[in-house]
Short mmCIF file of C-alpha atoms in Angstrom, two decimals:
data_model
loop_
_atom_site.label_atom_id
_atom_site.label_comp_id
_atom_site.label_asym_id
_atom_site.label_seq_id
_atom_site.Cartn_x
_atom_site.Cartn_y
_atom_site.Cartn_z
CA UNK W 1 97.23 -235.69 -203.02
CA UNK W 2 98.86 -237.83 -200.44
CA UNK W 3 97.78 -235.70 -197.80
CA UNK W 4 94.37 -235.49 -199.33
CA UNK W 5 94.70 -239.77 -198.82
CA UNK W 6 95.90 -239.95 -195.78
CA UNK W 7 93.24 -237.23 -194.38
CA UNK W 8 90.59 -240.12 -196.15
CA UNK W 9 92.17 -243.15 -194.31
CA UNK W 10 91.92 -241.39 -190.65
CA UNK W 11 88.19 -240.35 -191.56
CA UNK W 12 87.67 -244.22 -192.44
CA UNK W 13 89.50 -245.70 -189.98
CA UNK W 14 86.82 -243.19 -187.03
CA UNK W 15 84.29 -244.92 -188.84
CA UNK W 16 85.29 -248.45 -188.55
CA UNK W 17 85.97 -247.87 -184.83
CA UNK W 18 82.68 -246.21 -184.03
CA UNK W 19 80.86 -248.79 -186.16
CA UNK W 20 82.32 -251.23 -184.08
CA UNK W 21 80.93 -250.16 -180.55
CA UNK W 22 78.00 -251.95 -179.00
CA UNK W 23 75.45 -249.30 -180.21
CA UNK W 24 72.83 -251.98 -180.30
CA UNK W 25 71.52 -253.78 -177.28
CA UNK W 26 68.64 -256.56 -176.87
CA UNK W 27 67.53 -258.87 -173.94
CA UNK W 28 64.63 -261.25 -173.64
CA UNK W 29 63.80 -262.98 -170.27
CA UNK W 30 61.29 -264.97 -168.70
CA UNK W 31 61.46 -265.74 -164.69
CA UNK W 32 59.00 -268.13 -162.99
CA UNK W 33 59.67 -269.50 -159.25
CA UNK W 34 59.43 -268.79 -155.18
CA UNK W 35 62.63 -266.70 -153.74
CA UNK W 36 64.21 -263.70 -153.28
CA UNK W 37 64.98 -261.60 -156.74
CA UNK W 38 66.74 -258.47 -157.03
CA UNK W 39 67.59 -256.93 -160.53
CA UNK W 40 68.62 -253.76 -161.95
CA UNK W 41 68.69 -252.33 -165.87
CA UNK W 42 70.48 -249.55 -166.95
CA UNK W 43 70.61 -248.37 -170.42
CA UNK W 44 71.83 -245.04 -171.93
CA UNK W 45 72.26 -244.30 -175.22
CA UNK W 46 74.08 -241.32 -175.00
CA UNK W 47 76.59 -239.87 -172.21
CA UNK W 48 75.71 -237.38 -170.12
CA UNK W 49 72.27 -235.01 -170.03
CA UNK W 50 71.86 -236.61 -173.75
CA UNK W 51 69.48 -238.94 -175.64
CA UNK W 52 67.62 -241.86 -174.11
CA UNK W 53 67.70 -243.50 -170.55
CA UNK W 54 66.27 -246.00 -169.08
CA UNK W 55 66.69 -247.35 -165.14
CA UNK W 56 64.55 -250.32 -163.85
CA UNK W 57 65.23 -251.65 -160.22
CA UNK W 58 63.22 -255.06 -159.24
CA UNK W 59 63.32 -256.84 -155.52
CA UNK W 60 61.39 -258.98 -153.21
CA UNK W 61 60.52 -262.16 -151.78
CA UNK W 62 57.97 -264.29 -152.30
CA UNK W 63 56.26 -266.02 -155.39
CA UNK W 64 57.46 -264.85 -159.20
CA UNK W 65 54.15 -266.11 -160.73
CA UNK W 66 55.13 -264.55 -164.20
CA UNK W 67 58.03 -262.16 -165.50
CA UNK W 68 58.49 -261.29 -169.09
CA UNK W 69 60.69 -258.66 -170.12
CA UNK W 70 61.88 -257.51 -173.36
CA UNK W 71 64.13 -254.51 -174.23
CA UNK W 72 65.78 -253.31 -177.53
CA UNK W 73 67.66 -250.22 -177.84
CA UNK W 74 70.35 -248.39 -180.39
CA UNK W 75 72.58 -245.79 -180.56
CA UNK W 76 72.25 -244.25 -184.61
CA UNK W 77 73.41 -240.64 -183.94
CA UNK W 78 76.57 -239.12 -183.09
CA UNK W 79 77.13 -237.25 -179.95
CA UNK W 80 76.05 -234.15 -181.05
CA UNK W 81 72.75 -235.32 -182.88
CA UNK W 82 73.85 -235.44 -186.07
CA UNK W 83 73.77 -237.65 -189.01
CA UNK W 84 73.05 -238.03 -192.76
CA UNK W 85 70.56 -236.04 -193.51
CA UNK W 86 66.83 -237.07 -193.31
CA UNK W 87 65.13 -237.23 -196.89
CA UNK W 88 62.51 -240.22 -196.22
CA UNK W 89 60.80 -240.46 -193.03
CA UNK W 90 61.42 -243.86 -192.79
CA UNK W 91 65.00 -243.76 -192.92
CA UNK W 92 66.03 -240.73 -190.18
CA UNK W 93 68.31 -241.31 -188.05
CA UNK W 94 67.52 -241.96 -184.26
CA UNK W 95 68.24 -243.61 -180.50
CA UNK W 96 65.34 -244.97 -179.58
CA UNK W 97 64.41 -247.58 -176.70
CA UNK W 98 61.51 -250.37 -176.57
CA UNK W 99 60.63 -251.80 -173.36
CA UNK W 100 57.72 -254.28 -172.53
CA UNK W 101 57.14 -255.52 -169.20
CA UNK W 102 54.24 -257.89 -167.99
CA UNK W 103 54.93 -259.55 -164.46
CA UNK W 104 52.81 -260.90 -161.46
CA UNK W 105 54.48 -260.78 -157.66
CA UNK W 106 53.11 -261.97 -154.43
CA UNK W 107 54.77 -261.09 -151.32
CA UNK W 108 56.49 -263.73 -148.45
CA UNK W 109 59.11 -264.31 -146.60
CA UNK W 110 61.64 -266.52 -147.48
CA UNK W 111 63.91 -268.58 -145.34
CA UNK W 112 67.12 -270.86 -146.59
CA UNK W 113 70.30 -272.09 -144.73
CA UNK W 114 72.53 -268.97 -146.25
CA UNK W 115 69.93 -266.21 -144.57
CA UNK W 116 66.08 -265.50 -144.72
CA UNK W 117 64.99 -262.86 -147.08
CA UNK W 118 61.72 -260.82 -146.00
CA UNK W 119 61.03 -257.76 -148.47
CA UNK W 120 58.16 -256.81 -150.16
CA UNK W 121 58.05 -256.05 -153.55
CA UNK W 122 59.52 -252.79 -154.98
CA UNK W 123 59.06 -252.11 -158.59
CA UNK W 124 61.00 -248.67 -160.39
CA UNK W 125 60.84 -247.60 -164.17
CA UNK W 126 62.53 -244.10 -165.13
CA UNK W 127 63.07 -243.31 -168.87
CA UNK W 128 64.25 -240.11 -169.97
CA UNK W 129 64.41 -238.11 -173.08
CA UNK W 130 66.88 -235.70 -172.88
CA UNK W 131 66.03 -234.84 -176.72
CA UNK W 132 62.31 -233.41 -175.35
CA UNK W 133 63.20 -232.68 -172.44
CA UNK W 134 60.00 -235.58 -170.97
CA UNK W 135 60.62 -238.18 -168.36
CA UNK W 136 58.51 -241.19 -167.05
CA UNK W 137 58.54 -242.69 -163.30
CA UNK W 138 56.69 -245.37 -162.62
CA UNK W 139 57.10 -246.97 -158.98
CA UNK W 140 55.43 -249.67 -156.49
CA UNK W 141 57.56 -250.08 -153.55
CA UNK W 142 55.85 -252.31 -150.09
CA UNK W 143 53.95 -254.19 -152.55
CA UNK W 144 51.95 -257.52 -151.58
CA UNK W 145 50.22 -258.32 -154.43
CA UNK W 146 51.72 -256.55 -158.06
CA UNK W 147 50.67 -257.65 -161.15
CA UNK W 148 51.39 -255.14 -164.13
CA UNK W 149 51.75 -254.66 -168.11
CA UNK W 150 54.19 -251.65 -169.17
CA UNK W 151 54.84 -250.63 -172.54
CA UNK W 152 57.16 -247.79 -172.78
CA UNK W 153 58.74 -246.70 -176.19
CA UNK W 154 61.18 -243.23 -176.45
CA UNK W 155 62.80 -242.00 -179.84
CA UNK W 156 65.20 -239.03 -180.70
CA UNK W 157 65.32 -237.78 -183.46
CA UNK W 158 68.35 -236.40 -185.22
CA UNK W 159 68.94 -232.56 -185.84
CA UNK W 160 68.82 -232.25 -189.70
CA UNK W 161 65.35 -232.31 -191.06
CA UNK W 162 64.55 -232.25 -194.31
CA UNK W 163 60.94 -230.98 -193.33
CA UNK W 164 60.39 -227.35 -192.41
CA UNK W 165 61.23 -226.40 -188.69
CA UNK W 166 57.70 -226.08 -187.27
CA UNK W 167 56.97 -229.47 -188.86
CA UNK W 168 60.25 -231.54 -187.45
CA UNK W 169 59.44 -234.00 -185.03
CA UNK W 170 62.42 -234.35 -182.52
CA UNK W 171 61.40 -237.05 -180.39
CA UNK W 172 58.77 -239.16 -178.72
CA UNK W 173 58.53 -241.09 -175.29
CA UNK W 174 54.88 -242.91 -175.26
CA UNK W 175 53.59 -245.20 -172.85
CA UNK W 176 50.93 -248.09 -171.89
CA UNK W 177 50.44 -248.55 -167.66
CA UNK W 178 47.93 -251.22 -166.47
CA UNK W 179 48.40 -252.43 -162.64
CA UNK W 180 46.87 -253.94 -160.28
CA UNK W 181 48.70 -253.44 -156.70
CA UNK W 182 48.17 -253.79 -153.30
CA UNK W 183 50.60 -251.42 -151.70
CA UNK W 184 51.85 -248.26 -153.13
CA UNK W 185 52.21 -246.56 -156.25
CA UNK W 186 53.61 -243.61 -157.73
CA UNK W 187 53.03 -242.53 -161.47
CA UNK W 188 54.02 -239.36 -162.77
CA UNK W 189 55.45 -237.40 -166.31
CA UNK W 190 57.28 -234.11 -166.70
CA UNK W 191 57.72 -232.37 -169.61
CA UNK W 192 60.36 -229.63 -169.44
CA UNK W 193 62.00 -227.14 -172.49
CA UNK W 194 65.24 -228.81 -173.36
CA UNK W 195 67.32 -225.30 -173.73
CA UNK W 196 67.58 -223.72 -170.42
CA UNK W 197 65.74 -219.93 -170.56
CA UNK W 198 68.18 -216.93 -169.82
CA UNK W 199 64.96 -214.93 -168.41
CA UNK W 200 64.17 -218.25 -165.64
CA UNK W 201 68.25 -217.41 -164.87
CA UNK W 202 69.60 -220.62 -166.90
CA UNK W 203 66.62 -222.97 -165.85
CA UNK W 204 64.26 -224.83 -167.82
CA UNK W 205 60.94 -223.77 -168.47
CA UNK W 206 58.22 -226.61 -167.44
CA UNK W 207 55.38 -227.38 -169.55
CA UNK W 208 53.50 -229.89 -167.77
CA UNK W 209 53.75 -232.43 -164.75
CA UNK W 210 51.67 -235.30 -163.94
CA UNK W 211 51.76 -237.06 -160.48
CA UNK W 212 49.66 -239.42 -159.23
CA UNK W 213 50.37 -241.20 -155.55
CA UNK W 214 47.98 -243.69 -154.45
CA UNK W 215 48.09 -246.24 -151.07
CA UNK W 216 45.74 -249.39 -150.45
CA UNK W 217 44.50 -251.46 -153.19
CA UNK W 218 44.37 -250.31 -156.63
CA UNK W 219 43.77 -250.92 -160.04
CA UNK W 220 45.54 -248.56 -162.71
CA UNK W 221 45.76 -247.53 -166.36
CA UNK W 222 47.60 -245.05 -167.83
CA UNK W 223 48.04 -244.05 -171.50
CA UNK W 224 50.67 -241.34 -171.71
CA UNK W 225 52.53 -239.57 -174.98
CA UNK W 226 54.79 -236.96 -175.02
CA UNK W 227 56.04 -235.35 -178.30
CA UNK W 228 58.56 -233.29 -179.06
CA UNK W 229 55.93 -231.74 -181.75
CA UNK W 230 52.34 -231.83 -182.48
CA UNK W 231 53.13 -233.31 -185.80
CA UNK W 232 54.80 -236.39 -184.84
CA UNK W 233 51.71 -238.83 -185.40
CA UNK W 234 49.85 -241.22 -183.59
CA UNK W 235 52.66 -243.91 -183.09
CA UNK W 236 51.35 -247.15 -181.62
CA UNK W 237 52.74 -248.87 -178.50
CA UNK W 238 51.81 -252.52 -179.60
CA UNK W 239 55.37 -252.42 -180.89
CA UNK W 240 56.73 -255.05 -179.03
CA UNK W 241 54.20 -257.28 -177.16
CA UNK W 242 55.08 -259.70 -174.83
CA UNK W 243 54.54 -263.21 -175.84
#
């Protein structure tokens, strides 16, 4: 009995201490003014080649007519996928990660008594779910003019399903592109199997890969999902607008 106790207080006392990690992370900004900006984002919410990632890298000189930004992410599953198991759809387990972006950049050098700054704009968005194997890149790098609106939203899904195999959804990474750039842009998706395949000699199979490259003056919009099943359902990516 006391070792039946004492087996309970360790189990509660792991609890406590991974209830009391960060596993929950918001940010809200808004930016206006003439300089040079440089910022980066990093967000993971697990280690390794696991759950959901997202990079962003910002920098340039000039004129920050508008820059909204809004990210919310969580951590609800355990390293190895797993938790209670999922009786209501509404109530599975996941990590997930909302990002909205809407933002408006012009190009010019900038001088001040510590040092003159002279970049044009460079704009990078990766997110990756490890859970479905898909990944997003969206890039404008020598940019003069950028004004964009991103909506990018990435869930994974825990392991125990209540539902029958075939009808599980594992995961979802959806997103909303509309630009309008003078520069360069790169857009592209890859969707690869998760489990590496023993007859592609431990590599991944690849189901499908997007990429677009495009130089000059362009205006661009993108609607891309990528499910880990068919069954998943429409999920919208009006989620989290910027306001």
């Amino acid at each position: 009995m006391r070792k039946l106790i004492a087996v309970l207080i360790i189990v509660a006392m792991a609890v406590v201490g991974m209830a009391g990690a960060a596993n929950y992370m918001y940010e809200k900004a808004s930016v206006k003014g003439v300089g040079y900006k440089n910022v980066e984002m990093i967000i993971s919410t697990q280690s390794g080649f696991h759950g959901q990632k997202l990079v962003e890298k910002e920098s340039g000189s000039g004129n920050v007519i508008l820059e909204r930004t809004e990210l919310e992410a969580e951590r609800q599953l355990t390293a190895d996928g797993l938790q209670m198991p999922c009786i209501y759809p509404n109530t599975c387990a996941m990590d997930y990660i909302n990002f909205t972006k809407e933002a408006e950049f012009e190009y010019m050098p900038v001088s001040y008594q510590t040092g003159t700054y002279d970049q044009k704009w460079v704009e990078k968005l990766c997110v990756q779910n490890y859970r479905i194997g898909a990944v997003l890149t969206e890039m404008y790098t020598h940019a003069e003019h950028l004004q964009k609106t991103t909506e990018v939203k990435t869930r994974g899904y825990q392991n125990v399903c209540s539902e029958p195999i075939n009808n599980c959804c594992t995961g979802v990474l959806e997103a909303n592109l509309n630009s309008n750039v003078i520069g360069v842009a790169h857009i592209g998706w890859l969707s690869r199997d998760p489990e590496p395949n023993r007859l592609l000699k431990g590599r991944h199979a690849e189901y499908g890969r997007s990429v677009e490259d495009l130089t000059g003056v362009f205006a661009i919009q993108k609607f891309i999902q990528l499910w880990g099943n068919s069954t998943c359902g429409a999920i919208s990516v009006d989620w989290l607008p910027c306001v």
